[in-house]
CSV table of C-alpha atoms in Angstrom, one decimal:
chain,number,residue,atom,x,y,z
A,1,MET,CA,-5.3,-13.5,17.5
A,2,LYS,CA,-4.8,-15.8,20.4
A,3,ALA,CA,-1.9,-14.8,22.7
A,4,THR,CA,-0.5,-18.3,22.4
A,5,GLU,CA,0.0,-17.7,18.7
A,6,ASP,CA,2.0,-14.5,18.9
A,7,LEU,CA,5.4,-16.2,19.2
A,8,PHE,CA,4.5,-18.7,16.4
A,9,ASP,CA,3.5,-15.8,14.1
A,10,LEU,CA,6.6,-13.8,14.9
A,11,ILE,CA,9.0,-16.8,14.3
A,12,GLN,CA,7.2,-17.8,11.1
A,13,SER,CA,7.6,-14.2,9.7
A,14,LEU,CA,11.4,-14.4,10.0
A,15,SER,CA,13.5,-14.6,6.9
A,16,LYS,CA,16.4,-17.1,6.6
A,17,THR,CA,18.9,-14.5,7.4
A,18,GLU,CA,17.0,-13.2,10.4
A,19,LYS,CA,16.8,-16.8,11.7
A,20,ARG,CA,20.5,-17.3,11.2
A,21,TYR,CA,21.2,-14.0,13.0
A,22,PHE,CA,19.0,-15.0,15.9
A,23,LYS,CA,20.7,-18.4,16.3
A,24,GLN,CA,24.2,-16.7,16.3
A,25,HIS,CA,23.1,-14.4,19.1
A,26,SER,CA,21.5,-17.3,21.0
A,27,LYS,CA,24.9,-19.0,21.3
A,28,LEU,CA,25.8,-16.2,23.8
A,29,HIS,CA,23.2,-17.8,26.2
A,30,VAL,CA,24.2,-21.4,26.3
A,31,ILE,CA,22.7,-23.8,28.8
A,32,GLY,CA,24.6,-27.0,28.9
A,33,GLU,CA,25.4,-28.2,25.4
A,34,ARG,CA,22.6,-26.3,23.7
A,35,ASN,CA,20.4,-23.3,24.3
A,36,SER,CA,17.0,-24.7,25.5
A,37,TYR,CA,15.3,-21.6,24.1
A,38,LEU,CA,16.9,-22.2,20.7
A,39,LEU,CA,15.5,-25.8,20.8
A,40,LEU,CA,12.0,-24.3,21.4
A,41,PHE,CA,12.7,-21.8,18.6
A,42,ASP,CA,13.6,-24.5,16.1
A,43,ALA,CA,10.5,-26.6,17.2
A,44,ILE,CA,8.1,-23.7,16.6
A,45,ALA,CA,9.8,-22.7,13.4
A,46,ALA,CA,9.3,-26.3,12.1
A,47,GLN,CA,5.5,-26.2,12.7
A,48,LYS,CA,3.1,-25.4,9.9
A,49,LYS,CA,0.4,-24.6,12.4
A,50,TYR,CA,0.8,-23.7,16.0
A,51,ASN,CA,0.4,-26.9,18.1
A,52,GLU,CA,1.2,-26.3,21.8
A,53,PRO,CA,0.3,-29.8,23.1
A,54,GLN,CA,2.8,-31.2,20.6
A,55,LEU,CA,5.5,-28.8,22.0
A,56,LEU,CA,4.7,-29.8,25.6
A,57,LYS,CA,4.9,-33.4,24.8
A,58,ARG,CA,8.2,-33.0,22.9
A,59,PHE,CA,9.9,-31.1,25.7
A,60,GLN,CA,8.4,-33.1,28.5
A,61,GLY,CA,10.8,-33.1,31.5
A,62,ALA,CA,12.6,-29.9,30.4
A,63,ASN,CA,12.8,-27.3,33.1
A,64,PHE,CA,11.2,-24.5,31.0
A,65,VAL,CA,8.1,-26.6,30.4
A,66,LYS,CA,7.1,-26.0,34.1
A,67,ARG,CA,6.8,-22.3,33.3
A,68,PHE,CA,6.0,-22.6,29.6
A,69,ALA,CA,4.1,-19.3,29.3
A,70,ALA,CA,7.0,-17.4,30.8
A,71,ALA,CA,9.4,-19.3,28.6
A,72,LYS,CA,7.5,-18.4,25.5
A,73,TYR,CA,7.3,-14.7,26.5
A,74,PHE,CA,11.1,-14.7,27.2
A,75,LEU,CA,11.7,-16.2,23.8
A,76,TYR,CA,9.3,-13.7,22.2
A,77,ARG,CA,11.3,-10.8,23.8
A,78,GLN,CA,14.6,-12.3,22.8
A,79,VAL,CA,13.5,-12.6,19.1
A,80,LEU,CA,12.3,-9.0,19.2
A,81,LYS,CA,15.6,-7.8,20.8
A,82,THR,CA,17.6,-9.6,18.1
A,83,LEU,CA,15.4,-8.1,15.4
A,84,ARG,CA,15.9,-4.7,16.9
A,85,SER,CA,19.7,-5.2,16.5
A,86,TYR,CA,19.4,-6.7,13.1
A,87,HIS,CA,17.2,-4.0,11.7
A,88,SER,CA,19.0,-1.1,13.3
A,89,SER,CA,18.0,2.0,11.3
A,90,ILE,CA,18.8,5.7,11.4
A,91,HIS,CA,15.7,6.2,13.5
A,92,SER,CA,16.7,3.6,16.1
A,93,GLN,CA,20.3,4.7,16.1
A,94,THR,CA,19.1,8.3,16.9
A,95,ARG,CA,16.9,7.0,19.7
A,96,ASP,CA,19.9,5.0,21.0
A,97,LEU,CA,22.1,8.2,21.0
A,98,ILE,CA,19.5,10.0,23.0
A,99,HIS,CA,19.2,7.1,25.5
A,100,GLU,CA,23.0,6.9,25.8
A,101,ALA,CA,23.1,10.7,26.4
A,102,GLU,CA,20.6,10.2,29.3
A,103,ILE,CA,22.7,7.5,30.8
A,104,LEU,CA,25.9,9.6,30.6
A,105,TYR,CA,24.0,12.5,32.2
A,106,GLU,CA,22.8,10.3,35.1
A,107,LYS,CA,26.4,9.2,35.5
A,108,GLY,CA,27.5,12.9,35.7
A,109,PHE,CA,29.4,12.9,32.4
A,110,PHE,CA,27.9,16.1,31.1
A,111,LYS,CA,30.4,16.9,28.4
A,112,GLN,CA,30.1,13.3,27.0
A,113,ALA,CA,26.3,13.6,27.1
A,114,ARG,CA,26.5,16.8,25.1
A,115,LYS,CA,28.6,15.1,22.4
A,116,PHE,CA,26.0,12.4,22.0
A,117,ILE,CA,23.2,15.0,21.8
A,118,PHE,CA,25.2,17.0,19.2
A,119,LYS,CA,25.7,13.9,17.1
A,120,ALA,CA,22.0,12.9,17.4
A,121,LYS,CA,21.0,16.5,16.4
A,122,GLN,CA,23.2,16.4,13.3
A,123,THR,CA,21.7,13.1,12.2
A,124,ALA,CA,18.1,14.4,12.9
A,125,ARG,CA,18.7,17.5,10.8
A,126,LYS,CA,20.3,15.6,7.9
A,127,TYR,CA,17.4,13.1,7.6
A,128,GLU,CA,14.7,15.6,8.7
A,129,MET,CA,13.7,13.5,11.7
A,130,HIS,CA,11.6,16.2,13.2
A,131,TRP,CA,10.0,13.8,15.7
A,132,ALA,CA,13.4,13.6,17.5
A,133,MET,CA,13.8,17.4,18.0
A,134,PRO,CA,11.6,17.9,21.1
A,135,GLU,CA,13.4,15.1,23.0
A,136,LEU,CA,16.8,16.5,21.9
A,137,PHE,CA,15.8,20.0,23.1
A,138,ARG,CA,14.6,18.5,26.4
A,139,MET,CA,18.0,16.9,27.0
A,140,GLU,CA,19.8,20.1,26.0
A,141,GLU,CA,17.7,22.1,28.4
A,142,ILE,CA,18.6,19.7,31.2
A,143,LEU,CA,22.3,19.8,30.3
A,144,PHE,CA,22.2,23.6,30.0
A,145,THR,CA,22.1,23.9,33.8
A,146,GLN,CA,25.6,22.5,33.8
A,147,TRP,CA,27.2,25.4,31.9
A,148,ASP,CA,26.9,29.2,31.7
A,149,ASP,CA,26.7,30.4,28.2
A,150,ASN,CA,24.0,33.0,27.2
A,151,LYS,CA,24.9,32.7,23.6
A,152,SER,CA,24.3,29.0,23.6
A,153,LEU,CA,21.0,29.5,25.5
A,154,ASN,CA,19.8,32.1,23.0
A,155,THR,CA,20.7,29.8,20.1
A,156,LEU,CA,19.0,26.8,21.8
A,157,LEU,CA,15.7,28.8,22.4
A,158,GLU,CA,15.7,30.1,18.8
A,159,GLU,CA,16.3,26.6,17.4
A,160,LYS,CA,13.5,25.2,19.6
A,161,THR,CA,11.0,27.9,18.5
A,162,THR,CA,11.9,27.2,14.8
A,163,ALA,CA,11.6,23.4,15.3
A,164,LEU,CA,8.2,23.7,17.0
A,165,THR,CA,6.9,25.8,14.2
A,166,VAL,CA,8.1,23.3,11.6
A,167,GLN,CA,6.4,20.5,13.6
A,168,GLN,CA,3.2,22.4,13.8
A,169,ASN,CA,3.3,23.0,10.0
A,170,ILE,CA,3.9,19.3,9.4
A,171,GLN,CA,1.0,18.3,11.6
A,172,ALA,CA,-1.3,20.8,9.9
A,173,TYR,CA,-0.6,19.3,6.5
A,174,ARG,CA,-0.9,15.8,7.9
A,175,ASP,CA,-4.4,16.6,9.3
A,176,ILE,CA,-5.5,17.9,5.9
A,177,TYR,CA,-4.1,14.8,4.1
A,178,PHE,CA,-5.8,12.4,6.5
A,179,ARG,CA,-9.2,14.1,6.1
A,180,VAL,CA,-8.9,14.0,2.3
A,181,ALA,CA,-7.6,10.4,2.3
A,182,PHE,CA,-10.4,9.3,4.5
A,183,LEU,CA,-13.0,10.6,2.0
A,184,TYR,CA,-11.0,9.0,-0.9
A,185,PHE,CA,-11.0,5.6,0.8
A,186,GLN,CA,-14.7,5.9,1.4
A,187,TYR,CA,-15.8,7.0,-2.1
A,188,GLY,CA,-12.8,6.4,-4.4
A,189,LYS,CA,-13.1,8.1,-7.8
A,190,ALA,CA,-15.9,10.6,-7.4
A,191,ARG,CA,-19.2,9.5,-9.0
A,192,GLU,CA,-21.3,12.3,-7.5
A,193,LYS,CA,-20.7,16.0,-7.1
A,194,LYS,CA,-21.3,16.0,-3.4
A,195,HIS,CA,-18.3,13.6,-2.8
A,196,LEU,CA,-15.9,15.9,-4.6
A,197,ARG,CA,-17.3,19.0,-2.9
A,198,GLU,CA,-16.5,17.5,0.5
A,199,MET,CA,-12.9,17.3,-0.6
A,200,GLU,CA,-13.0,20.8,-2.2
A,201,LYS,CA,-13.9,22.3,1.2
A,202,ILE,CA,-10.9,20.7,2.8
A,203,VAL,CA,-8.3,21.7,0.2
A,204,SER,CA,-9.7,25.2,-0.3
A,205,CYS,CA,-7.6,26.4,2.7
A,206,ARG,CA,-4.6,28.7,2.8
A,207,LEU,CA,-2.0,25.9,3.4
A,208,MET,CA,-3.2,24.0,0.3
A,209,LEU,CA,-3.4,27.1,-2.0
A,210,ASP,CA,0.2,28.2,-1.4
A,211,GLU,CA,2.9,25.6,-1.6
A,212,SER,CA,5.5,28.1,-0.2
A,213,LEU,CA,3.8,27.7,3.2
A,214,ALA,CA,5.1,24.1,3.4
A,215,ASP,CA,8.4,24.8,5.2
A,216,SER,CA,9.9,21.3,5.2
A,217,SER,CA,10.3,18.3,2.9
A,218,TYR,CA,7.6,16.4,4.8
A,219,SER,CA,5.1,19.3,4.6
A,220,ALA,CA,5.8,19.6,0.9
A,221,LEU,CA,5.3,15.8,0.5
A,222,GLN,CA,1.9,16.0,2.3
A,223,PHE,CA,0.9,19.0,0.1
A,224,HIS,CA,1.5,17.2,-3.1
A,225,TYR,CA,0.2,13.9,-1.9
A,226,THR,CA,-3.1,15.5,-0.8
A,227,TRP,CA,-3.5,17.3,-4.2
A,228,HIS,CA,-2.7,14.0,-5.9
A,229,ILE,CA,-5.5,12.3,-4.1
A,230,TYR,CA,-7.9,15.1,-4.9
A,231,TRP,CA,-7.2,15.1,-8.6
A,232,HIS,CA,-7.2,11.3,-8.7
A,233,ALA,CA,-10.7,11.4,-7.2
A,234,ALA,CA,-11.7,14.0,-9.8
A,235,ALA,CA,-10.2,11.8,-12.6
A,236,ASP,CA,-7.9,14.5,-13.8
A,237,MET,CA,-4.9,12.3,-14.3
A,238,THR,CA,-2.7,15.0,-15.8
A,239,LYS,CA,-2.9,17.1,-12.6
A,240,ALA,CA,-2.6,14.0,-10.4
A,241,ALA,CA,0.5,13.0,-12.3
A,242,TYR,CA,2.0,16.5,-11.8
A,243,HIS,CA,1.7,16.3,-8.1
A,244,ALA,CA,3.0,12.7,-8.0
A,245,GLU,CA,6.0,13.8,-10.0
A,246,LYS,CA,6.6,16.7,-7.6
A,247,SER,CA,6.6,14.3,-4.7
A,248,ILE,CA,9.2,12.1,-6.4
A,249,GLU,CA,11.3,15.2,-7.1
A,250,ILE,CA,11.5,16.0,-3.4
A,251,PHE,CA,12.9,12.5,-2.7
A,252,HIS,CA,15.4,12.8,-5.6
A,253,LYS,CA,16.6,16.2,-4.4
A,254,ASN,CA,17.0,14.7,-0.9
A,255,PRO,CA,18.1,11.1,-1.6
A,256,ASP,CA,18.9,10.5,2.1
A,257,LEU,CA,15.1,10.6,2.7
A,258,ILE,CA,14.4,7.6,0.5
A,259,SER,CA,16.0,4.9,2.7
A,260,ILE,CA,14.4,6.2,6.0
A,261,ASN,CA,11.0,6.9,4.4
A,262,LEU,CA,10.9,4.0,2.0
A,263,MET,CA,7.2,3.2,2.5
A,264,ILE,CA,6.3,6.8,1.5
A,265,TYR,CA,8.7,6.7,-1.5
A,266,PHE,CA,7.2,3.4,-2.7
A,267,ALA,CA,3.6,4.8,-2.3
A,268,ASN,CA,4.5,7.9,-4.3
A,269,MET,CA,6.1,5.9,-7.1
A,270,SER,CA,3.1,3.7,-7.2
A,271,ASN,CA,0.8,6.8,-7.4
A,272,LEU,CA,2.9,8.2,-10.3
A,273,LEU,CA,2.8,4.8,-12.1
A,274,SER,CA,-1.0,4.7,-11.7
A,275,ASN,CA,-1.3,8.2,-13.1
A,276,VAL,CA,0.9,7.7,-16.2
A,277,LEU,CA,-0.9,4.4,-16.9
A,278,MET,CA,-4.4,6.1,-16.7
A,279,ALA,CA,-3.1,9.0,-18.8
A,280,LYS,CA,-1.7,6.3,-21.3
A,281,GLN,CA,1.8,7.8,-21.0
A,282,TYR,CA,3.3,4.3,-21.6
A,283,GLU,CA,6.8,5.6,-22.5
A,284,LYS,CA,7.3,6.7,-18.9
A,285,VAL,CA,6.3,3.4,-17.3
A,286,GLN,CA,9.5,1.4,-18.0
A,287,SER,CA,11.8,4.0,-16.5
A,288,LEU,CA,9.6,4.4,-13.5
A,289,LEU,CA,9.5,0.7,-12.9
A,290,ALA,CA,13.3,0.6,-13.2
A,291,SER,CA,13.6,3.3,-10.6
A,292,LEU,CA,11.3,1.5,-8.3
A,293,GLN,CA,13.2,-1.7,-8.8
A,294,ASN,CA,16.4,0.1,-8.0
A,295,ALA,CA,15.0,1.2,-4.6
A,296,GLN,CA,14.1,-2.4,-3.7
A,297,ARG,CA,17.5,-2.9,-2.1
A,298,PHE,CA,16.5,-0.6,0.7
A,299,ALA,CA,13.6,-2.9,1.7
A,300,LYS,CA,14.8,-4.8,4.7
A,301,THR,CA,11.7,-5.4,6.8
A,302,GLN,CA,8.7,-7.6,6.0
A,303,ILE,CA,6.3,-4.7,5.7
A,304,GLN,CA,8.7,-2.8,3.4
A,305,LYS,CA,9.0,-5.9,1.2
A,306,THR,CA,5.2,-6.3,1.1
A,307,ARG,CA,4.8,-2.7,0.2
A,308,TYR,CA,7.4,-3.1,-2.7
A,309,TYR,CA,5.6,-6.3,-3.8
A,310,PHE,CA,2.4,-4.4,-4.3
A,311,ASP,CA,3.7,-1.1,-5.6
A,312,TYR,CA,5.9,-2.8,-8.2
A,313,ASN,CA,3.9,-5.8,-9.3
A,314,ASN,CA,0.4,-4.2,-9.6
A,315,PRO,CA,1.5,-1.4,-11.9
A,316,MET,CA,3.8,-3.7,-13.9
A,317,LEU,CA,0.9,-6.1,-14.5
A,318,GLY,CA,-1.4,-3.1,-15.2
A,319,TYR,CA,1.0,-1.9,-17.8
A,320,LEU,CA,1.0,-5.3,-19.6
A,321,ASN,CA,-2.8,-5.3,-19.4
A,322,GLU,CA,-3.1,-1.8,-20.8
A,323,THR,CA,-0.9,-2.5,-23.7
A,324,GLY,CA,-2.5,-5.9,-24.6
A,325,GLN,CA,0.5,-8.0,-23.5
A,326,PHE,CA,-1.6,-10.6,-21.9
A,327,PRO,CA,0.5,-13.7,-22.6
A,328,LYS,CA,3.5,-12.0,-21.0
A,329,ALA,CA,1.3,-11.1,-18.0
A,330,ALA,CA,0.0,-14.6,-17.7
A,331,ALA,CA,3.6,-16.0,-17.7
A,332,LEU,CA,4.4,-13.8,-14.7
A,333,ILE,CA,1.3,-14.5,-12.7
A,334,PRO,CA,2.4,-17.8,-11.1
A,335,ALA,CA,5.3,-16.1,-9.4
A,336,ILE,CA,3.3,-13.1,-8.4
A,337,ALA,CA,0.4,-15.3,-7.1
A,338,GLY,CA,2.9,-17.3,-5.1
A,339,GLU,CA,4.3,-14.1,-3.5
A,340,PHE,CA,0.7,-13.0,-2.9
A,341,GLU,CA,0.2,-15.9,-0.5
A,342,LYS,CA,3.3,-14.8,1.4
A,343,HIS,CA,2.4,-11.2,1.7
A,344,LYS,CA,-1.4,-11.2,1.9
A,345,GLU,CA,-1.5,-11.0,5.8
A,346,ARG,CA,0.4,-7.7,5.6
A,347,LEU,CA,-1.5,-6.2,2.6
A,348,SER,CA,-4.5,-4.0,3.3
A,349,GLU,CA,-8.0,-5.1,2.1
A,350,ILE,CA,-7.9,-2.6,-0.8
A,351,GLN,CA,-4.4,-3.7,-1.9
A,352,LYS,CA,-5.5,-7.4,-1.9
A,353,ALA,CA,-8.6,-6.6,-3.9
A,354,VAL,CA,-6.7,-4.4,-6.4
A,355,ILE,CA,-4.0,-7.0,-7.2
A,356,CYS,CA,-6.5,-9.8,-7.4
A,357,ALA,CA,-8.5,-7.7,-9.9
A,358,THR,CA,-5.4,-6.9,-11.9
A,359,ILE,CA,-4.5,-10.6,-12.1
A,360,SER,CA,-8.1,-11.4,-13.1
A,361,GLN,CA,-7.9,-8.8,-15.9
A,362,SER,CA,-4.7,-10.4,-17.2
A,363,TYR,CA,-6.4,-13.7,-17.5
A,364,PHE,CA,-9.5,-12.1,-19.0
A,365,GLY,CA,-7.3,-10.6,-21.8
A,366,GLY,CA,-5.8,-14.0,-22.4
A,367,ARG,CA,-9.2,-15.6,-22.7
A,368,GLN,CA,-8.5,-17.7,-19.6
A,369,TYR,CA,-12.0,-16.9,-18.1
A,370,ASP,CA,-12.1,-19.6,-15.4
A,371,LYS,CA,-8.9,-18.3,-14.0
A,372,SER,CA,-10.2,-14.7,-14.2
A,373,ILE,CA,-13.3,-15.8,-12.3
A,374,TYR,CA,-11.2,-17.6,-9.7
A,375,TRP,CA,-9.4,-14.4,-8.8
A,376,LEU,CA,-12.6,-12.4,-8.7
A,377,ASN,CA,-14.1,-15.0,-6.4
A,378,ARG,CA,-11.2,-14.6,-4.1
A,379,VAL,CA,-12.1,-10.9,-3.7
A,380,ARG,CA,-15.8,-11.8,-3.2
A,381,ASN,CA,-15.1,-14.5,-0.6
A,382,GLU,CA,-12.0,-13.4,1.2
A,383,ILE,CA,-11.9,-9.6,1.2
A,384,ASN,CA,-13.9,-7.0,3.1
A,385,LEU,CA,-14.5,-3.9,0.9
A,386,ASN,CA,-17.2,-2.1,2.9
A,387,THR,CA,-15.3,1.1,2.9
A,388,TYR,CA,-14.1,1.2,-0.7
A,389,GLN,CA,-17.1,2.1,-2.7
A,390,ASP,CA,-15.7,2.7,-6.2
A,391,ILE,CA,-14.1,-0.7,-6.4
A,392,GLN,CA,-17.4,-2.1,-5.0
A,393,SER,CA,-19.0,-0.7,-8.2
A,394,PHE,CA,-16.4,-2.0,-10.7
A,395,LEU,CA,-15.9,-5.6,-9.5
A,396,PRO,CA,-19.5,-6.8,-9.7
A,397,VAL,CA,-20.0,-5.4,-13.2
A,398,PHE,CA,-16.7,-6.8,-14.4
A,399,TYR,CA,-17.7,-10.1,-12.8
A,400,LEU,CA,-20.8,-10.2,-15.0
A,401,ILE,CA,-18.7,-9.6,-18.1
A,402,VAL,CA,-16.3,-12.3,-17.3
A,403,ASN,CA,-19.1,-14.8,-16.7
A,404,TYR,CA,-20.7,-13.8,-19.9
A,405,GLU,CA,-17.5,-14.4,-21.8
A,406,ALA,CA,-17.1,-17.7,-20.0
A,407,GLY,CA,-20.4,-18.9,-21.4
A,408,LYS,CA,-22.1,-19.2,-17.9
A,409,ASN,CA,-25.5,-18.6,-19.5
A,410,SER,CA,-27.5,-20.5,-17.0
A,411,LEU,CA,-25.9,-18.7,-14.1
A,412,LEU,CA,-25.9,-15.2,-15.6
A,413,PRO,CA,-29.6,-14.2,-14.8
A,414,TYR,CA,-29.0,-15.0,-11.1
A,415,LEU,CA,-25.7,-13.1,-11.1
A,416,ILE,CA,-27.3,-10.1,-12.8
A,417,GLN,CA,-30.1,-9.9,-10.3
A,418,SER,CA,-27.7,-10.3,-7.4
A,419,VAL,CA,-25.3,-7.6,-8.7
A,420,TYR,CA,-28.3,-5.2,-9.3
A,421,ARG,CA,-29.6,-5.7,-5.7
A,422,PHE,CA,-26.1,-5.3,-4.3
A,423,LEU,CA,-25.3,-2.0,-6.1
A,424,LYS,CA,-28.8,-0.6,-5.3
A,425,LYS,CA,-28.4,-1.4,-1.6
A,426,LYS,CA,-24.9,0.2,-1.6
A,427,GLU,CA,-26.2,3.2,-3.5
A,428,ARG,CA,-23.6,2.6,-6.2
A,429,LEU,CA,-26.1,2.1,-9.0
A,430,TYR,CA,-25.2,4.9,-11.4
A,431,LYS,CA,-26.2,5.5,-15.0
A,432,PHE,CA,-23.3,3.4,-16.4
A,433,GLU,CA,-24.1,0.4,-14.3
A,434,ILE,CA,-27.8,0.7,-15.0
A,435,VAL,CA,-27.2,0.7,-18.8
A,436,LEU,CA,-24.8,-2.2,-18.7
A,437,ILE,CA,-27.0,-4.4,-16.5
A,438,HIS,CA,-30.1,-3.6,-18.6
A,439,PHE,CA,-28.2,-4.7,-21.7
A,440,LEU,CA,-27.2,-8.0,-20.1
A,441,ARG,CA,-30.6,-8.6,-18.4
A,442,THR,CA,-33.0,-7.4,-21.1
A,443,ALA,CA,-31.3,-6.9,-24.5
A,444,LEU,CA,-29.2,-10.0,-24.7
A,445,PRO,CA,-31.9,-12.6,-24.0
A,446,LYS,CA,-33.9,-11.3,-27.0
A,447,VAL,CA,-31.1,-11.7,-29.5
A,448,ASN,CA,-31.5,-14.6,-32.0
A,449,THR,CA,-28.9,-14.0,-34.6
A,450,ARG,CA,-25.3,-12.9,-34.9
A,451,LYS,CA,-26.4,-9.8,-36.8
A,452,GLU,CA,-28.9,-8.8,-34.0
A,453,LEU,CA,-26.1,-9.4,-31.4
A,454,ILE,CA,-23.8,-7.0,-33.1
A,455,GLN,CA,-26.5,-4.4,-33.4
A,456,GLU,CA,-27.2,-4.6,-29.7
A,457,PHE,CA,-23.4,-4.2,-28.9
A,458,LYS,CA,-23.3,-1.1,-31.2
A,459,LYS,CA,-26.3,0.4,-29.3
A,460,LEU,CA,-24.6,-0.3,-26.0
A,461,LYS,CA,-21.3,1.3,-27.2
A,462,THR,CA,-23.2,4.5,-28.4
A,463,LYS,CA,-24.8,4.8,-25.0
A,464,ILE,CA,-21.6,4.2,-23.0
A,465,LEU,CA,-19.6,6.6,-25.1
A,466,GLU,CA,-21.9,9.4,-23.9
A,467,PHE,CA,-20.8,8.7,-20.3
A,468,GLU,CA,-17.2,9.5,-21.3
A,469,LYS,CA,-18.3,13.2,-21.5
A,470,ASP,CA,-19.8,13.1,-18.0
A,471,PRO,CA,-17.2,14.3,-15.4
A,472,TYR,CA,-18.4,11.8,-12.9
A,473,GLU,CA,-19.7,8.8,-14.9
A,474,LYS,CA,-16.5,8.7,-16.9
A,475,ASN,CA,-14.7,7.4,-13.8
A,476,ALA,CA,-16.3,4.0,-14.4
A,477,PHE,CA,-13.9,3.6,-17.3
A,478,LEU,CA,-10.7,3.9,-15.2
A,479,TYR,CA,-10.7,0.3,-14.1
A,480,PHE,CA,-11.5,-1.5,-17.3
A,481,ASP,CA,-11.5,-0.7,-21.1
A,482,TYR,CA,-15.2,-1.3,-21.8
A,483,ILE,CA,-15.0,0.4,-25.2
A,484,SER,CA,-12.3,-1.9,-26.4
A,485,TRP,CA,-14.3,-4.9,-25.1
A,486,LEU,CA,-17.4,-3.8,-27.0
A,487,GLU,CA,-15.4,-3.1,-30.2
A,488,SER,CA,-13.9,-6.6,-29.9
A,489,LYS,CA,-17.5,-8.0,-29.9
A,490,ILE,CA,-18.7,-5.8,-32.7
A,491,GLU,CA,-15.7,-6.5,-35.0
A,492,ASN,CA,-15.4,-10.2,-33.9
A,493,ARG,CA,-11.7,-9.7,-32.9
A,494,PRO,CA,-9.8,-10.8,-29.8
A,495,PHE,CA,-10.0,-8.2,-27.0
A,496,ALA,CA,-6.2,-8.4,-26.7
A,497,GLU,CA,-5.8,-7.4,-30.4
A,498,VAL,CA,-8.0,-4.4,-30.0
A,499,VAL,CA,-6.1,-3.2,-26.9
A,500,ARG,CA,-2.7,-3.7,-28.5
A,501,GLN,CA,-3.7,-1.6,-31.5
A,502,LYS,CA,-4.8,1.3,-29.3
A,503,ALA,CA,-1.7,1.2,-27.1
């Protein structure tokens, strides 16, 4: 990103209430009748695309134009300062208390400084803000030189030792989590033994085999989150759901943790929803979505709102798809698609790909194949999925099926060859993909009658059902209901009808 666009991007990201709050604060710095920086703020806010020459022309003759780069930087800092005030959180308030204690200490007001440190310490303990403890102990040690109390010293040293142990424990669990998560982001659902074995080596350690060794809520969250990822990769959705539920239990037992760890809470709720959907425990979905919706009120920042957008809308659409409620899903998509454009810059590549694929499946189930292809093309053309291998396998194969249903017969041979080469190059050409591509490339062109077509679909179904017994090949079924699709072709029934009857 160009440096000249930083201010533009920041201003464009502001909500209406944030803009209003900034303008109210700007009135404290009036120059003449109006704040010149507020004029610049309004001008940039009105632009659809950053246009610096237009701004220079508009404010020609104004003093700040002579030092325009400095003026932009000043405005950038003022906006950030205002946002810091607007989005004051427990974390920032605790940092402020520590900073204020430092100021009081420098002024020689030691007793007052101790009061601020005590207050910050209480808050840090209540919300388990372990990151703040080293700084608090540092300040206490500095202040200790101003009083003589062996009892207080012993207590301080004991607390410090305990806090350091807890921090080391948290870091150890975080290291394990990141190592497992890295492999999951590389391979996704395991399609080969070696991928799962890599994870097994990491989780087969003392900390991951004994939950009681997790001596804080954060360590316990990492413990269950890591096991959730492992069992998700192994396609054991029952065990994955168990650990996702345990994570949510930790939050509900300590509700103060939700608001200050909202991103983690949303992610865990999303994980649980994903698991219950894959396990077809549909009765739990509505209550989980309601709980997630209830936590939306805590989302204040743009990144929190983006996280909520994904973690709520993707499983909600997924639920409608899984239960065959495609018309209802299609009715919701315009609003979800509109929000997607607002949030896409803050979504990760995998999040963008997943929600586009979910929307595509909604349209597929409603027989709106051109719209389904449109959303798949957005993934193909706009999103980089080099490090997400399992979805790299699913999307090209599903793309072939959608184009087949759309009647793109002249295009299909080229697409089949392209997908085959792509998967082979990426080393993601497993038994399931080979059988399905062979069917589309070799069996279908030889069909002359409806009866022959049904027979070929029956043969394909028999072969694919065998893969459900394979602990690794079965993972191909987690993204799309291929069996219901084949049954819809064999029985000459709408795909949506078959899915609804099974739900």
